[in-house]
Coordinates of C-alpha atoms and ligand atoms in Angstrom, one line a residue:
M164 CA 114.1 19.4 93.4
T165 CA 114.4 23.0 94.7
P166 CA 113.4 23.4 98.3
R167 CA 110.0 24.9 99.0
K168 CA 110.2 28.5 100.2
I169 CA 108.4 29.0 103.5
I170 CA 107.8 31.7 106.2
I171 CA 107.2 30.3 109.7
D172 CA 104.9 32.5 111.7
T173 CA 105.1 31.4 115.3
D174 CA 104.5 31.9 119.1
P175 CA 107.1 29.4 120.6
G176 CA 105.9 27.4 122.6
Q177 CA 107.5 24.0 122.9
D178 CA 105.5 22.5 120.0
D179 CA 106.4 25.5 117.8
A180 CA 110.0 24.8 118.7
V181 CA 109.7 21.2 117.4
A182 CA 108.0 22.4 114.2
I183 CA 110.8 24.9 113.6
L184 CA 113.6 22.3 114.4
L185 CA 111.9 19.9 111.9
A186 CA 112.0 22.6 109.2
L187 CA 115.6 23.6 109.9
A188 CA 116.6 19.9 109.8
S189 CA 115.2 19.6 106.2
P190 CA 117.1 22.2 104.1
E191 CA 116.9 20.0 101.0
D192 CA 113.1 20.2 101.2
L193 CA 112.4 23.6 102.9
D194 CA 114.0 27.0 102.5
V195 CA 113.1 28.9 105.6
L196 CA 113.1 32.5 104.3
G197 CA 112.4 33.9 107.8
I198 CA 110.7 33.2 111.1
T199 CA 108.1 35.8 112.1
C200 CA 107.0 36.0 115.8
V201 CA 103.6 36.8 117.2
A202 CA 102.1 37.2 120.7
G203 CA 100.3 34.0 121.7
N204 CA 101.5 31.3 124.0
V205 CA 103.5 34.0 125.8
P206 CA 104.0 37.7 125.1
L207 CA 105.9 38.9 121.9
T208 CA 109.2 39.6 123.7
L209 CA 109.3 36.0 124.8
T210 CA 108.2 34.4 121.5
A211 CA 110.9 36.5 119.7
R212 CA 113.4 35.4 122.3
N213 CA 112.4 31.7 122.1
A214 CA 112.5 31.6 118.3
R215 CA 116.1 32.7 118.4
I216 CA 117.0 30.2 121.1
I217 CA 115.6 27.5 118.9
C218 CA 117.5 28.6 115.8
E219 CA 120.7 28.6 117.9
L220 CA 119.8 25.1 119.3
A221 CA 119.7 24.0 115.7
D222 CA 123.0 25.8 115.1
K223 CA 121.3 28.0 112.4
P224 CA 121.9 31.5 113.8
G225 CA 121.7 32.9 110.3
V226 CA 117.9 32.4 110.0
P227 CA 116.3 35.9 110.2
V228 CA 113.9 36.2 113.0
Y229 CA 111.4 39.1 113.1
A230 CA 109.1 40.4 115.8
G231 CA 105.5 41.1 114.7
C232 CA 102.2 42.0 116.4
D233 CA 102.2 42.1 120.2
R234 CA 98.4 41.8 120.5
P235 CA 95.4 40.6 118.6
L236 CA 93.6 42.8 116.1
G237 CA 90.6 43.6 118.4
R238 CA 90.9 41.8 121.6
A239 CA 93.1 41.6 124.7
L240 CA 95.9 39.1 124.5
V241 CA 95.3 35.8 126.1
T242 CA 98.4 33.7 126.8
A243 CA 99.0 30.1 127.8
E244 CA 101.7 30.0 130.4
H245 CA 99.6 27.3 132.1
V246 CA 100.6 25.0 129.3
H247 CA 104.0 26.2 128.2
G248 CA 105.5 27.7 131.4
K249 CA 106.4 31.3 132.2
T250 CA 109.1 31.5 129.5
G251 CA 107.0 29.6 126.9
L252 CA 109.9 27.2 126.5
D253 CA 110.1 25.6 129.9
G254 CA 111.7 22.2 130.2
P255 CA 115.3 22.4 128.9
E256 CA 117.9 24.8 130.2
L257 CA 118.9 26.7 127.1
P258 CA 121.2 29.7 126.8
E259 CA 119.8 33.2 126.1
P260 CA 120.1 34.0 122.4
K261 CA 123.1 35.8 120.9
M262 CA 121.7 36.2 117.4
P263 CA 120.0 39.5 116.9
L264 CA 116.4 40.1 116.1
Q265 CA 115.8 41.7 112.7
D266 CA 115.0 45.5 112.8
Q267 CA 112.2 45.1 110.2
H268 CA 108.7 44.4 111.5
A269 CA 107.5 40.9 110.8
V270 CA 104.4 42.2 108.9
D271 CA 106.6 44.3 106.6
F272 CA 108.9 41.3 106.0
I273 CA 105.9 39.1 105.0
V274 CA 104.6 41.8 102.6
E275 CA 108.0 42.5 101.1
T276 CA 108.9 38.9 100.7
L277 CA 105.6 38.0 99.0
R278 CA 106.0 41.0 96.6
R279 CA 109.7 40.1 95.9
E280 CA 109.5 36.3 95.3
D281 CA 107.8 34.9 92.3
A282 CA 104.0 34.6 92.7
G283 CA 102.9 31.3 94.0
T284 CA 106.3 30.3 95.3
V285 CA 106.1 31.1 99.1
T286 CA 104.1 29.1 101.6
L287 CA 103.0 30.7 104.9
C288 CA 103.2 28.4 107.9
P289 CA 101.3 30.0 110.8
L290 CA 101.7 28.1 114.1
G291 CA 100.1 30.7 116.4
P292 CA 97.4 33.3 116.4
L293 CA 96.9 34.7 112.8
T294 CA 97.5 38.4 113.7
N295 CA 100.6 38.9 111.6
I296 CA 99.1 37.2 108.6
A297 CA 95.8 39.0 108.8
T298 CA 97.6 42.4 109.3
A299 CA 99.8 41.7 106.2
F300 CA 96.7 40.9 104.1
Q301 CA 94.9 44.0 105.4
R302 CA 97.9 46.2 104.7
A303 CA 98.7 44.7 101.3
P304 CA 95.7 42.9 99.7
D305 CA 97.8 42.4 96.6
I306 CA 99.9 39.8 98.3
V307 CA 97.1 37.3 98.9
E308 CA 97.0 35.9 95.4
R309 CA 100.9 35.6 95.5
V310 CA 100.8 33.2 98.4
Q311 CA 101.4 29.6 97.2
E312 CA 99.6 28.0 100.2
I313 CA 98.9 28.7 103.9
V314 CA 99.4 25.6 106.0
L315 CA 98.3 26.5 109.5
M316 CA 97.8 24.9 112.9
G317 CA 94.5 26.0 114.4
G318 CA 90.9 25.3 115.0
A319 CA 89.0 22.2 115.9
Y320 CA 85.7 20.6 115.0
F321 CA 84.9 17.1 116.3
E322 CA 87.6 17.6 119.0
V323 CA 86.0 20.9 120.2
G324 CA 88.0 23.4 122.2
N325 CA 91.2 23.4 124.3
I326 CA 91.1 26.9 125.7
T327 CA 87.3 27.2 125.9
P328 CA 84.6 24.5 125.4
A329 CA 84.3 25.7 121.8
A330 CA 87.6 27.1 120.6
E331 CA 91.2 26.1 120.0
F332 CA 93.8 28.5 121.4
N333 CA 95.3 30.0 118.2
I334 CA 92.0 30.9 116.7
Y335 CA 90.5 32.0 120.1
V336 CA 93.3 34.5 120.7
D337 CA 92.6 36.4 117.5
P338 CA 89.3 35.3 115.9
E339 CA 89.1 38.4 113.8
A340 CA 92.4 37.6 112.2
A341 CA 91.4 34.0 111.6
D342 CA 88.2 35.3 109.9
I343 CA 90.3 37.5 107.6
V344 CA 92.6 34.6 106.6
L345 CA 89.9 32.0 106.2
K346 CA 87.9 34.4 103.9
S347 CA 91.0 35.7 102.0
G348 CA 90.7 33.3 99.1
A349 CA 94.2 31.9 99.6
S350 CA 94.8 28.2 99.3
I351 CA 94.5 26.9 102.9
V352 CA 95.3 23.7 104.7
V353 CA 94.1 23.5 108.3
M354 CA 95.7 21.3 110.9
P355 CA 93.1 21.3 113.7
L356 CA 93.1 19.6 117.1
D357 CA 91.2 16.8 115.3
V358 CA 94.5 15.6 113.9
T359 CA 97.0 17.1 116.3
H360 CA 95.5 15.2 119.2
K361 CA 96.5 12.1 117.4
A362 CA 100.2 13.1 117.3
L363 CA 101.0 12.2 120.9
V364 CA 104.5 11.9 122.3
T365 CA 104.1 8.6 124.1
A366 CA 106.8 7.4 126.4
P367 CA 108.5 5.3 123.7
R368 CA 108.4 8.2 121.3
N369 CA 109.9 10.5 123.9
A370 CA 112.6 7.9 124.7
A371 CA 113.4 7.9 120.9
F372 CA 114.0 11.6 121.0
R373 CA 116.3 11.2 124.1
A374 CA 118.1 8.3 122.5
L375 CA 119.4 10.6 119.8
G376 CA 121.8 11.7 122.5
T377 CA 122.2 15.1 120.8
P378 CA 121.5 18.5 122.4
V379 CA 118.5 18.8 120.1
G380 CA 117.2 15.3 120.9
I381 CA 117.5 15.8 124.6
A382 CA 116.0 19.3 124.5
V383 CA 113.0 18.0 122.5
A384 CA 112.5 15.2 125.0
Q385 CA 112.6 17.7 127.9
M386 CA 110.3 20.1 126.1
T387 CA 107.6 17.5 125.4
E388 CA 108.0 16.1 129.0
F389 CA 107.2 19.6 130.3
F390 CA 104.2 20.5 128.2
E391 CA 102.5 17.1 128.2
R392 CA 101.1 17.6 131.7
F393 CA 98.3 20.0 130.5
D394 CA 96.9 17.5 128.0
K395 CA 97.4 14.5 130.3
E396 CA 95.4 16.1 133.1
K397 CA 92.8 17.5 130.7
Y398 CA 92.3 14.7 128.2
G399 CA 94.1 11.8 129.8
S400 CA 96.3 11.9 126.8
A401 CA 99.2 9.3 126.4
G402 CA 101.6 12.2 125.9
A403 CA 102.1 15.8 124.6
P404 CA 100.2 16.5 121.3
L405 CA 102.7 17.8 118.7
H406 CA 100.3 20.4 117.2
D407 CA 102.6 22.6 115.2
P408 CA 105.0 20.0 113.9
C409 CA 102.0 18.6 111.9
V410 CA 102.4 21.7 109.7
T411 CA 106.0 21.1 108.9
A412 CA 105.5 17.3 108.5
Y413 CA 102.6 18.0 106.0
L414 CA 105.0 20.0 103.9
L415 CA 107.6 17.2 104.0
A416 CA 105.2 14.2 103.7
P417 CA 101.6 15.1 102.9
E418 CA 100.8 11.5 102.3
L419 CA 100.9 11.0 106.1
F420 CA 97.8 13.1 106.4
S421 CA 94.2 12.9 105.3
G422 CA 91.3 15.3 105.3
R423 CA 88.5 16.8 103.4
R424 CA 88.0 20.1 101.5
V425 CA 85.2 21.8 103.3
N426 CA 83.9 25.2 104.3
V427 CA 85.5 26.5 107.5
E428 CA 84.3 29.6 109.2
V429 CA 85.0 31.1 112.6
E430 CA 82.7 32.6 115.3
T431 CA 83.6 36.3 115.9
H432 CA 80.5 37.6 117.7
S433 CA 79.2 35.2 120.4
E434 CA 81.3 35.3 123.5
L435 CA 80.0 31.8 124.3
T436 CA 81.5 30.3 121.1
M437 CA 84.1 33.0 120.3
G438 CA 86.8 31.6 118.1
M439 CA 85.0 28.3 117.3
T440 CA 85.8 26.9 113.9
V441 CA 82.7 25.6 112.2
A442 CA 83.7 23.0 109.6
D443 CA 80.9 21.9 107.2
W444 CA 82.4 18.3 107.3
W445 CA 79.2 16.7 106.1
G446 CA 78.4 19.3 103.4
V447 CA 75.1 20.3 104.9
T448 CA 75.3 23.8 103.6
D449 CA 76.1 25.4 100.2
R450 CA 78.9 27.4 101.7
P451 CA 81.9 27.1 99.4
A452 CA 84.9 24.9 100.4
N453 CA 87.7 27.2 101.5
A454 CA 90.2 24.8 103.2
L455 CA 91.6 21.3 103.3
F456 CA 90.6 20.4 106.9
I457 CA 92.9 17.6 108.1
G458 CA 91.3 14.9 110.3
D459 CA 93.8 12.1 110.5
L460 CA 97.5 11.1 110.2
D461 CA 99.8 8.1 110.2
A462 CA 101.2 8.8 113.7
D463 CA 104.0 6.2 113.5
G464 CA 105.1 7.5 110.1
F465 CA 105.0 11.1 111.5
F466 CA 107.2 10.2 114.5
A467 CA 109.6 8.2 112.4
L468 CA 110.0 11.2 110.0
L469 CA 110.4 13.7 112.9
T470 CA 112.9 11.6 114.9
D471 CA 115.0 10.9 111.8
R472 CA 115.1 14.5 110.8
L473 CA 115.8 15.8 114.4
G474 CA 118.7 13.3 114.4
R475 CA 120.4 15.3 111.6
L476 CA 120.8 18.5 113.8
Ligands
RIB840 O1 96.1 24.9 120.5 C1 97.4 24.6 120.2 C2 98.1 25.7 119.6 O2 98.2 26.8 120.5 C3 99.6 25.4 119.3 O3 100.0 26.2 118.2 C4 100.3 25.8 120.5 O4 101.7 26.2 120.3 C5 99.5 27.0 120.9 O5 100.0 28.1 120.1
CA841 CA1 102.0 27.6 118.4

């Protein structure tokens, strides 16, 4: 079977890093056409640095990395150093990247790639704020129908917010961009906190990463040990939630996940609930279903897949 062509749009971020490593460890399944970086967890200069550090950690310096939008469409940038540390990739000591950043802007790369590749053959995998994706859709509306699928990490419903009482971080940072993407008409799978908070790196799971004994395994163990403290303090979680790797794992093994096709819309006016994703889970409106909203996963199966694949790098 030919590998699925994907573009990873990301704001690394330790969990983004694990998502990227899982993709790069699966070349028979996924053809990473490029990694596009966006401001989110940390400013763009750092997300573009971190993405290249991760590619080199995976010994894949040939993966093209692009810098994209350095701020949301219409709001000031909000970052998350309180979760990910000042570099965004705190935890392991990793060398500065040697591989270059591509000259082309990430948005231009997304537009050009979707126009070049056969329609319906490229999947977009946003792991951060949706600024790059929304900007591409605004600049080139013709590409929307050429997208095979958008599998994104963002939003929450039953789980409510992690950056405000109502909103999940990726959506909160750029709610206008999220609104554009959710209303675009593209085929969308949403990985909200409702499912990612069930993908927790417990101590035995972290030990399994470390037991790989490889630079990748040890670095992933160190990354998840670093960023678990936020969720442990806030939620009393048993470990770090692997938000973004749920996107990659869905592409590799969708049977690990379950959800419901529902209408999902985002608050873009009220400051009280700005960025809140409202999922009509119980079908109480006649608003059309626009996304597969994932609510559950086989966590043991997820970690078995992840650990096995990381062991290949
Ligand atoms: O709310 C979790 C999301 O925000 C993840 O993508 C994490 O990396 C941060 O970007
Ligand atoms: Ca992210």
